[in-house]
PDB file of C-alpha atoms in Angstrom:
ATOM      1  CA  MET A   1       0.251   0.180  -0.122  1.00 84.00           C
ATOM      2  CA  VAL A   2       2.687   1.976   0.757  1.00 89.00           C
ATOM      3  CA  ASN A   3       6.888   2.162  -0.919  1.00 91.00           C
ATOM      4  CA  GLU A   4       9.842   4.280  -1.545  1.00 94.00           C
ATOM      5  CA  GLU A   5       7.911   5.331  -4.833  1.00 95.00           C
ATOM      6  CA  LEU A   6       5.196   6.845  -3.027  1.00 97.00           C
ATOM      7  CA  ILE A   7       7.120   9.283  -0.604  1.00 97.00           C
ATOM      8  CA  PHE A   8       8.107  12.722  -1.899  1.00 97.00           C
ATOM      9  CA  ILE A   9      10.835  14.367   0.784  1.00 97.00           C
ATOM     10  CA  ASP A  10      11.201  18.153   0.871  1.00 96.00           C
ATOM     11  CA  LEU A  11       8.660  19.422  -1.735  1.00 97.00           C
ATOM     12  CA  ASP A  12       8.167  23.165  -1.842  1.00 97.00           C
ATOM     13  CA  LEU A  13       4.123  23.072  -2.160  1.00 98.00           C
ATOM     14  CA  THR A  14       2.964  26.347  -0.338  1.00 97.00           C
ATOM     15  CA  THR A  15      -1.057  25.648  -0.118  1.00 97.00           C
ATOM     16  CA  GLN A  16      -3.568  22.488   0.803  1.00 97.00           C
ATOM     17  CA  ALA A  17      -4.371  23.491  -3.416  1.00 97.00           C
ATOM     18  CA  ASP A  18      -1.168  23.013  -4.157  1.00 98.00           C
ATOM     19  CA  VAL A  19      -1.120  19.488  -2.215  1.00 98.00           C
ATOM     20  CA  PHE A  20      -4.053  18.270  -3.325  1.00 98.00           C
ATOM     21  CA  ASP A  21      -3.289  18.891  -6.876  1.00 98.00           C
ATOM     22  CA  PHE A  22      -0.004  17.016  -6.501  1.00 98.00           C
ATOM     23  CA  LEU A  23      -1.907  14.244  -4.744  1.00 98.00           C
ATOM     24  CA  SER A  24      -4.070  13.862  -7.814  1.00 98.00           C
ATOM     25  CA  GLU A  25      -1.974  14.341 -10.404  1.00 98.00           C
ATOM     26  CA  THR A  26       0.813  11.936  -8.824  1.00 98.00           C
ATOM     27  CA  THR A  27      -1.819   9.296  -8.401  1.00 98.00           C
ATOM     28  CA  VAL A  28      -2.765   8.939 -11.858  1.00 98.00           C
ATOM     29  CA  ALA A  29       0.801   9.090 -12.930  1.00 97.00           C
ATOM     30  CA  ARG A  30       1.506   6.040 -10.552  1.00 97.00           C
ATOM     31  CA  GLN A  31      -1.791   4.264 -11.967  1.00 97.00           C
ATOM     32  CA  ILE A  32      -3.371   4.134  -8.483  1.00 97.00           C
ATOM     33  CA  ALA A  33      -6.426   6.234 -10.096  1.00 98.00           C
ATOM     34  CA  THR A  34      -7.778   7.137 -13.503  1.00 98.00           C
ATOM     35  CA  ASN A  35      -9.128  10.532 -13.104  1.00 97.00           C
ATOM     36  CA  LYS A  36      -6.956  13.126 -11.111  1.00 97.00           C
ATOM     37  CA  LYS A  37     -10.052  15.663 -11.433  1.00 97.00           C
ATOM     38  CA  ASP A  38     -12.442  13.164  -9.337  1.00 97.00           C
ATOM     39  CA  VAL A  39      -9.594  12.169  -6.872  1.00 98.00           C
ATOM     40  CA  GLN A  40      -9.082  16.195  -6.427  1.00 97.00           C
ATOM     41  CA  SER A  41     -12.912  16.547  -5.733  1.00 97.00           C
ATOM     42  CA  ALA A  42     -12.713  13.931  -3.161  1.00 97.00           C
ATOM     43  CA  LEU A  43     -10.186  15.543  -1.689  1.00 97.00           C
ATOM     44  CA  LYS A  44     -11.814  18.531  -1.174  1.00 97.00           C
ATOM     45  CA  LYS A  45     -15.281  17.070  -0.504  1.00 96.00           C
ATOM     46  CA  ARG A  46     -13.407  15.095   2.537  1.00 94.00           C
ATOM     47  CA  GLU A  47     -11.470  18.178   3.878  1.00 95.00           C
ATOM     48  CA  GLU A  48     -15.479  20.153   3.719  1.00 96.00           C
ATOM     49  CA  GLU A  49     -16.879  17.639   5.954  1.00 95.00           C
ATOM     50  CA  GLY A  50     -13.978  18.476   8.258  1.00 95.00           C
ATOM     51  CA  THR A  51     -10.269  19.425   8.468  1.00 95.00           C
ATOM     52  CA  THR A  52      -7.941  16.075   8.363  1.00 95.00           C
ATOM     53  CA  GLY A  53      -5.229  18.196  10.025  1.00 95.00           C
ATOM     54  CA  MET A  54      -4.140  16.812  13.099  1.00 94.00           C
ATOM     55  CA  MET A  55      -1.493  17.760  15.885  1.00 93.00           C
ATOM     56  CA  ASP A  56       2.048  18.180  15.748  1.00 95.00           C
ATOM     57  CA  GLY A  57       2.258  19.077  11.992  1.00 97.00           C
ATOM     58  CA  PHE A  58       0.422  16.013  10.099  1.00 97.00           C
ATOM     59  CA  ALA A  59      -2.260  15.852   7.983  1.00 97.00           C
ATOM     60  CA  ILE A  60      -4.005  12.632   7.187  1.00 96.00           C
ATOM     61  CA  PRO A  61      -6.277  13.802   3.661  1.00 97.00           C
ATOM     62  CA  HIS A  62      -7.902  10.522   2.208  1.00 94.00           C
ATOM     63  CA  ALA A  63     -10.104  10.363  -0.591  1.00 94.00           C
ATOM     64  CA  LYS A  64     -12.542   7.510  -1.451  1.00 93.00           C
ATOM     65  CA  SER A  65     -13.560   7.406  -5.641  1.00 95.00           C
ATOM     66  CA  ASP A  66     -14.659   5.159  -8.299  1.00 96.00           C
ATOM     67  CA  ALA A  67     -11.597   6.541  -9.949  1.00 97.00           C
ATOM     68  CA  ILE A  68      -9.108   4.898  -7.412  1.00 97.00           C
ATOM     69  CA  THR A  69      -8.389   1.537  -8.772  1.00 96.00           C
ATOM     70  CA  LYS A  70      -6.170   0.284  -5.678  1.00 94.00           C
ATOM     71  CA  PRO A  71      -5.642   1.372  -2.686  1.00 93.00           C
ATOM     72  CA  ALA A  72      -2.392   3.349  -1.608  1.00 95.00           C
ATOM     73  CA  ILE A  73      -0.959   5.968   0.616  1.00 95.00           C
ATOM     74  CA  LEU A  74       1.239   8.452  -0.670  1.00 97.00           C
ATOM     75  CA  VAL A  75       4.093  10.672   2.016  1.00 97.00           C
ATOM     76  CA  ILE A  76       4.792  14.241   1.581  1.00 98.00           C
ATOM     77  CA  LYS A  77       7.333  16.083   3.616  1.00 98.00           C
ATOM     78  CA  LEU A  78       7.078  19.581   3.062  1.00 98.00           C
ATOM     79  CA  LYS A  79       9.959  22.011   2.940  1.00 97.00           C
ATOM     80  CA  GLN A  80       7.776  24.429   5.214  1.00 97.00           C
ATOM     81  CA  GLY A  81       4.773  23.963   6.982  1.00 97.00           C
ATOM     82  CA  ILE A  82       1.793  25.442   5.472  1.00 98.00           C
ATOM     83  CA  GLU A  83      -1.781  26.320   6.655  1.00 97.00           C
ATOM     84  CA  TRP A  84      -4.110  23.113   7.036  1.00 97.00           C
ATOM     85  CA  ASP A  85      -6.558  24.520   9.941  1.00 95.00           C
ATOM     86  CA  SER A  86      -5.323  22.056  12.067  1.00 95.00           C
ATOM     87  CA  MET A  87      -6.404  20.554  15.084  1.00 93.00           C
ATOM     88  CA  ASP A  88      -3.473  22.507  17.334  1.00 95.00           C
ATOM     89  CA  GLY A  89      -3.602  25.722  14.801  1.00 96.00           C
ATOM     90  CA  GLN A  90      -0.032  24.883  13.862  1.00 96.00           C
ATOM     91  CA  PRO A  91       1.059  24.560  10.255  1.00 98.00           C
ATOM     92  CA  THR A  92       1.536  21.143   8.507  1.00 98.00           C
ATOM     93  CA  GLN A  93       4.421  19.757   7.069  1.00 98.00           C
ATOM     94  CA  TYR A  94       4.139  16.153   7.069  1.00 98.00           C
ATOM     95  CA  ILE A  95       1.143  14.296   4.975  1.00 98.00           C
ATOM     96  CA  ILE A  96      -0.188  11.119   4.746  1.00 96.00           C
ATOM     97  CA  ALA A  97      -2.419  10.887   2.419  1.00 97.00           C
ATOM     98  CA  MET A  98      -4.676   7.691   1.930  1.00 95.00           C
ATOM     99  CA  PHE A  99      -6.586   6.787  -1.453  1.00 95.00           C
ATOM    100  CA  ILE A 100      -9.014   3.945  -1.436  1.00 93.00           C
ATOM    101  CA  PRO A 101     -11.418   2.606  -4.207  1.00 94.00           C
ATOM    102  CA  THR A 102     -14.989   3.202  -3.139  1.00 92.00           C
ATOM    103  CA  ALA A 103     -15.997  -0.589  -3.155  1.00 90.00           C
ATOM    104  CA  GLU A 104     -13.361  -0.911  -0.147  1.00 87.00           C
ATOM    105  CA  SER A 105     -14.658   2.245   1.622  1.00 80.00           C
ATOM    106  CA  GLY A 106     -16.014   0.390   4.292  1.00 80.00           C
ATOM    107  CA  SER A 107     -13.043  -2.128   5.186  1.00 80.00           C
ATOM    108  CA  THR A 108      -9.982  -1.065   3.899  1.00 80.00           C
ATOM    109  CA  HIS A 109     -10.726   3.007   4.033  1.00 78.00           C
ATOM    110  CA  LEU A 110     -11.566   2.069   8.121  1.00 82.00           C
ATOM    111  CA  LYS A 111      -8.743   0.018   9.057  1.00 85.00           C
ATOM    112  CA  VAL A 112      -6.349   2.051   7.100  1.00 86.00           C
ATOM    113  CA  LEU A 113      -7.667   5.343   8.447  1.00 85.00           C
ATOM    114  CA  SER A 114      -7.657   4.443  12.005  1.00 88.00           C
ATOM    115  CA  GLN A 115      -4.203   2.778  11.596  1.00 91.00           C
ATOM    116  CA  VAL A 116      -2.273   5.615  10.712  1.00 91.00           C
ATOM    117  CA  ALA A 117      -4.466   7.661  13.458  1.00 88.00           C
ATOM    118  CA  ARG A 118      -3.308   5.666  15.917  1.00 91.00           C
ATOM    119  CA  MET A 119       0.390   6.186  14.554  1.00 92.00           C
ATOM    120  CA  LEU A 120      -0.206   9.448  14.938  1.00 92.00           C
ATOM    121  CA  MET A 121      -1.037   9.388  18.957  1.00 92.00           C
ATOM    122  CA  LYS A 122       2.559   7.636  19.469  1.00 93.00           C
ATOM    123  CA  SER A 123       5.322   9.973  19.595  1.00 94.00           C
ATOM    124  CA  ASP A 124       7.930   7.485  19.040  1.00 94.00           C
ATOM    125  CA  PHE A 125       6.326   7.229  15.955  1.00 94.00           C
ATOM    126  CA  LYS A 126       6.112  10.616  14.764  1.00 95.00           C
ATOM    127  CA  GLU A 127       9.596  11.490  16.538  1.00 96.00           C
ATOM    128  CA  GLU A 128      11.328   8.764  13.967  1.00 96.00           C
ATOM    129  CA  PHE A 129       8.552  10.071  10.973  1.00 96.00           C
ATOM    130  CA  VAL A 130      10.172  13.365  11.424  1.00 96.00           C
ATOM    131  CA  ALA A 131      13.950  12.458  11.789  1.00 97.00           C
ATOM    132  CA  THR A 132      13.831  10.145   8.940  1.00 95.00           C
ATOM    133  CA  ASP A 133      14.641  11.624   4.743  1.00 94.00           C
ATOM    134  CA  SER A 134      14.574   8.485   3.393  1.00 96.00           C
ATOM    135  CA  PRO A 135      11.874   7.213   1.742  1.00 96.00           C
ATOM    136  CA  VAL A 136      12.863   3.244   1.745  1.00 96.00           C
ATOM    137  CA  ALA A 137      13.002   3.843   5.994  1.00 96.00           C
ATOM    138  CA  LEU A 138      10.128   5.926   5.917  1.00 96.00           C
ATOM    139  CA  ALA A 139       7.984   3.396   3.529  1.00 95.00           C
ATOM    140  CA  THR A 140       9.279   0.440   6.003  1.00 94.00           C
ATOM    141  CA  LEU A 141       8.286   2.768   9.091  1.00 94.00           C
ATOM    142  CA  ILE A 142       4.433   2.887   7.913  1.00 93.00           C
ATOM    143  CA  SER A 143       4.399  -0.347   6.579  1.00 91.00           C
ATOM    144  CA  GLU A 144       5.512  -1.890  10.114  1.00 90.00           C
ATOM    145  CA  LYS A 145       2.789   0.281  11.700  1.00 85.00           C
ATOM    146  CA  LEU A 146      -0.069  -1.106   9.429  1.00 84.00           C
ATOM    147  CA  GLU A 147       1.300  -4.392   9.546  1.00 71.00           C
ATOM    148  CA  ALA A 148       1.244  -4.695  13.693  1.00 62.00           C
TER     149      ALA A 148
END
């Protein structure tokens, strides 16, 4: 669901819209989804229901769509924090984005979302995530927590 090719370090995106645009485009380019506009619309729709900005600089945007053909997690570490309406009011710099086909919205989506939310409750995970700039190491860190 996550691998080093889906992890992007030190990106210079300056708004939430830029992040959604990058994520949508990347899901199509990596054959995770078939339609950029549908994925972008699903990300925006979810955000309108309530912020996905968590604490300590993390956000967990997620999209369910018929345009998404396989579940995937994309990770972005931004050069600097951006406004995301986060729960603690702090800028968001670390993004763990989930993409789930509509057909798996009741199973895979809830399972992965709850696992990622639990990861972000653990300070040791967040500290290791922030300190690591290797896509391979980040993919391993997240995969281990998803399987645990």
